[in-house]
Amino acid sequence: MKNNLISLKEDPIKLFAKWFKEAKNKEINDPNAMNLSTVSENNKPSSRIVLLKSYSDQGFIFYTNTLSKKGKSLSKNKFVALNFYWKTLKKQIRIEGKTLKVNNKTADEYFYSRPIESQIGAWASIQSNKLKNRLELENRFKNYEIKFKYKKVIRPTHWSGYIVVPNLIEFWQEMPHRLHDRVEFKKVKLMWKARNLFP
């Protein structure tokens, strides 16, 4: 059992890359799915599944409508928590950190890498607002399809990306007898400090 334990000497970003690669090879659906938890200005938590689109030593990037419920929460409280859980691997990773908006160039690059229908969908959906019925959404989509039929779709100013700059990354893996292996990496003065946690 000891041979499989997480080393305190690991670089957490490199370890994330290793586990994420495993997940992409073994998870059936959306290995990049992660739970994003935000806290509103009145201190109410909210969570939802979003997709990780890229990551680096700087942080973890996802994209969304900035006027959505999560976007409004992030405008008031930039601190979030992420959670990846890969059932087939029996592993999870928790990440805590602060969000920053990505620059326009980065947002544009990802926006224009999406299928044209998804680009139009970013205009059609007034995310998190009340929808009368499905027809209302479909009509909005059709209207924007017509609008952009003969010209390039412009990225909406309210659609962008956020990078979660981590200050804490915890790795968890299932072990026999529920004696799970947990290692927490915490950023202290720009350096990662690791410690084991009781399961």
Short mmCIF file of C-alpha atoms in Angstrom, two decimals:
data_model
loop_
_atom_site.label_atom_id
_atom_site.label_comp_id
_atom_site.label_asym_id
_atom_site.label_seq_id
_atom_site.Cartn_x
_atom_site.Cartn_y
_atom_site.Cartn_z
CA MET A 1 0.00 0.00 0.00
CA LYS A 2 2.86 2.40 0.81
CA ASN A 3 4.19 2.32 -2.75
CA ASN A 4 1.01 3.97 -4.02
CA LEU A 5 0.97 6.82 -1.53
CA ILE A 6 1.24 10.42 -2.72
CA SER A 7 4.69 11.89 -2.07
CA LEU A 8 5.00 15.18 -0.22
CA LYS A 9 7.79 16.02 -2.67
CA GLU A 10 5.43 16.15 -5.65
CA ASP A 11 4.87 19.32 -7.64
CA PRO A 12 1.05 19.66 -7.37
CA ILE A 13 0.57 20.98 -10.90
CA LYS A 14 2.62 18.13 -12.36
CA LEU A 15 0.71 15.65 -10.22
CA PHE A 16 -2.56 17.18 -11.43
CA ALA A 17 -1.36 16.69 -15.02
CA LYS A 18 -0.55 13.04 -14.31
CA TRP A 19 -3.95 12.31 -12.74
CA PHE A 20 -5.79 14.30 -15.41
CA LYS A 21 -4.08 12.29 -18.15
CA GLU A 22 -5.17 9.10 -16.38
CA ALA A 23 -8.73 10.41 -16.20
CA LYS A 24 -8.79 11.29 -19.91
CA ASN A 25 -7.77 7.70 -20.68
CA LYS A 26 -10.24 6.00 -18.35
CA GLU A 27 -13.25 8.23 -17.61
CA ILE A 28 -16.17 7.54 -19.95
CA ASN A 29 -17.61 11.05 -20.03
CA ASP A 30 -16.13 14.52 -19.54
CA PRO A 31 -12.96 13.89 -17.54
CA ASN A 32 -12.59 17.69 -17.48
CA ALA A 33 -15.88 18.14 -15.59
CA MET A 34 -15.36 19.91 -12.29
CA ASN A 35 -17.63 21.20 -9.57
CA LEU A 36 -17.30 24.97 -9.18
CA SER A 37 -18.45 26.47 -5.88
CA THR A 38 -18.96 30.20 -5.48
CA VAL A 39 -20.25 32.39 -2.66
CA SER A 40 -22.60 35.29 -3.36
CA GLU A 41 -22.38 38.77 -1.87
CA ASN A 42 -24.82 37.69 0.85
CA ASN A 43 -22.60 34.72 1.73
CA LYS A 44 -24.78 32.03 0.17
CA PRO A 45 -22.85 29.16 -1.46
CA SER A 46 -23.77 27.76 -4.85
CA SER A 47 -22.23 24.99 -6.94
CA ARG A 48 -22.49 23.63 -10.46
CA ILE A 49 -20.51 21.51 -12.92
CA VAL A 50 -18.38 23.38 -15.46
CA LEU A 51 -15.69 22.17 -17.85
CA LEU A 52 -11.98 22.78 -17.43
CA LYS A 53 -10.70 24.07 -20.77
CA SER A 54 -7.01 24.53 -20.02
CA TYR A 55 -4.53 24.71 -17.17
CA SER A 56 -0.95 25.69 -16.48
CA ASP A 57 1.28 26.66 -13.57
CA GLN A 58 -0.75 29.87 -13.43
CA GLY A 59 -4.11 28.21 -12.86
CA PHE A 60 -7.22 26.47 -14.18
CA ILE A 61 -9.41 28.08 -16.86
CA PHE A 62 -13.14 27.77 -17.57
CA TYR A 63 -15.50 29.91 -19.67
CA THR A 64 -18.98 31.23 -19.00
CA ASN A 65 -21.50 34.02 -19.36
CA THR A 66 -20.24 36.64 -16.89
CA LEU A 67 -23.82 37.84 -16.27
CA SER A 68 -24.90 34.38 -15.08
CA LYS A 69 -25.46 33.52 -11.44
CA LYS A 70 -21.85 32.34 -11.09
CA GLY A 71 -20.57 35.41 -12.92
CA LYS A 72 -22.47 37.75 -10.59
CA SER A 73 -21.12 35.91 -7.57
CA LEU A 74 -17.57 36.15 -8.93
CA SER A 75 -17.95 39.90 -9.39
CA LYS A 76 -18.56 40.20 -5.64
CA ASN A 77 -16.44 37.37 -4.26
CA LYS A 78 -13.52 36.13 -6.35
CA PHE A 79 -12.70 33.15 -4.13
CA VAL A 80 -13.89 29.74 -5.34
CA ALA A 81 -13.43 26.02 -4.83
CA LEU A 82 -13.09 23.38 -7.56
CA ASN A 83 -13.55 19.65 -7.17
CA PHE A 84 -12.68 16.93 -9.67
CA TYR A 85 -13.98 13.45 -8.88
CA TRP A 86 -13.05 10.54 -11.11
CA LYS A 87 -15.09 7.53 -10.04
CA THR A 88 -13.24 5.07 -12.26
CA LEU A 89 -9.89 6.13 -10.78
CA LYS A 90 -11.22 6.40 -7.23
CA LYS A 91 -9.47 9.76 -7.01
CA GLN A 92 -10.43 13.36 -6.45
CA ILE A 93 -8.71 16.72 -6.41
CA ARG A 94 -9.88 19.78 -4.48
CA ILE A 95 -8.63 23.23 -5.46
CA GLU A 96 -9.16 26.53 -3.67
CA GLY A 97 -8.14 29.89 -5.08
CA LYS A 98 -8.95 33.29 -6.45
CA THR A 99 -10.43 33.96 -9.89
CA LEU A 100 -9.19 36.46 -12.44
CA LYS A 101 -10.75 37.15 -15.83
CA VAL A 102 -8.65 36.01 -18.76
CA ASN A 103 -7.56 38.68 -21.24
CA ASN A 104 -9.60 39.37 -24.38
CA LYS A 105 -7.10 37.62 -26.64
CA THR A 106 -7.38 34.38 -24.66
CA ALA A 107 -11.17 34.62 -24.55
CA ASP A 108 -11.34 35.28 -28.30
CA GLU A 109 -9.05 32.37 -29.12
CA TYR A 110 -11.20 29.92 -27.22
CA PHE A 111 -14.51 31.43 -28.39
CA TYR A 112 -13.54 31.07 -32.06
CA SER A 113 -12.34 27.50 -31.52
CA ARG A 114 -15.92 26.51 -30.65
CA PRO A 115 -18.44 25.28 -33.25
CA ILE A 116 -20.40 28.12 -34.89
CA GLU A 117 -23.60 26.86 -33.23
CA SER A 118 -22.00 27.21 -29.80
CA GLN A 119 -20.87 30.73 -30.66
CA ILE A 120 -24.45 31.64 -31.58
CA GLY A 121 -25.70 29.88 -28.46
CA ALA A 122 -23.61 32.26 -26.35
CA TRP A 123 -25.76 35.08 -27.74
CA ALA A 124 -29.05 33.18 -27.56
CA SER A 125 -28.89 32.20 -23.89
CA ILE A 126 -29.51 34.83 -21.22
CA GLN A 127 -27.88 32.47 -18.77
CA SER A 128 -29.53 31.99 -15.35
CA ASN A 129 -32.50 34.23 -16.25
CA LYS A 130 -36.10 33.00 -16.30
CA LEU A 131 -37.07 31.14 -19.47
CA LYS A 132 -40.77 31.11 -20.42
CA ASN A 133 -40.50 27.90 -22.43
CA ARG A 134 -38.16 26.03 -24.77
CA LEU A 135 -39.60 27.83 -27.78
CA GLU A 136 -38.34 31.17 -26.48
CA LEU A 137 -34.77 29.85 -26.42
CA GLU A 138 -35.08 28.23 -29.86
CA ASN A 139 -36.48 31.45 -31.34
CA ARG A 140 -33.64 33.49 -29.89
CA PHE A 141 -31.17 31.02 -31.42
CA LYS A 142 -32.86 31.28 -34.84
CA ASN A 143 -32.83 35.08 -34.67
CA TYR A 144 -29.10 35.17 -33.98
CA GLU A 145 -28.50 32.59 -36.70
CA ILE A 146 -30.13 35.01 -39.14
CA LYS A 147 -28.21 37.97 -37.73
CA PHE A 148 -24.84 36.26 -38.22
CA LYS A 149 -25.69 34.38 -41.42
CA TYR A 150 -23.42 36.45 -43.62
CA LYS A 151 -20.91 37.75 -41.10
CA LYS A 152 -18.55 36.55 -38.43
CA VAL A 153 -20.04 35.95 -34.99
CA ILE A 154 -18.66 38.49 -32.55
CA ARG A 155 -17.79 37.27 -29.06
CA PRO A 156 -20.30 38.81 -26.65
CA THR A 157 -18.64 41.16 -24.18
CA HIS A 158 -20.46 39.29 -21.40
CA TRP A 159 -18.88 35.94 -22.39
CA SER A 160 -15.37 35.30 -21.17
CA GLY A 161 -13.10 33.04 -19.19
CA TYR A 162 -11.86 32.90 -15.63
CA ILE A 163 -8.60 31.51 -14.37
CA VAL A 164 -8.60 30.03 -10.89
CA VAL A 165 -5.23 30.86 -9.36
CA PRO A 166 -4.76 28.12 -6.75
CA ASN A 167 -3.55 28.64 -3.23
CA LEU A 168 -4.51 25.15 -2.08
CA ILE A 169 -4.63 21.82 -3.93
CA GLU A 170 -5.59 18.61 -2.17
CA PHE A 171 -5.22 15.13 -3.67
CA TRP A 172 -7.35 12.26 -2.39
CA GLN A 173 -7.23 8.63 -3.40
CA GLU A 174 -9.27 5.74 -2.10
CA MET A 175 -7.39 3.17 -0.03
CA PRO A 176 -8.39 -0.08 1.69
CA HIS A 177 -10.36 0.01 4.97
CA ARG A 178 -11.31 3.65 4.28
CA LEU A 179 -7.79 4.69 5.26
CA HIS A 180 -7.72 7.04 2.30
CA ASP A 181 -4.58 8.89 1.21
CA ARG A 182 -4.89 12.69 1.43
CA VAL A 183 -2.16 15.22 0.73
CA GLU A 184 -2.67 18.98 0.87
CA PHE A 185 -0.40 21.42 -0.95
CA LYS A 186 -0.69 25.01 0.24
CA LYS A 187 0.97 28.04 -1.32
CA VAL A 188 3.09 29.87 1.27
CA LYS A 189 5.18 32.81 0.02
CA LEU A 190 5.04 31.54 -3.57
CA MET A 191 6.20 28.06 -2.52
CA TRP A 192 4.10 24.89 -2.19
CA LYS A 193 4.13 23.39 1.30
CA ALA A 194 2.79 19.83 1.61
CA ARG A 195 1.31 17.87 4.48
CA ASN A 196 -0.62 14.65 4.97
CA LEU A 197 -4.18 14.80 6.25
CA PHE A 198 -6.16 12.22 8.18
CA PRO A 199 -8.84 10.67 5.95
#
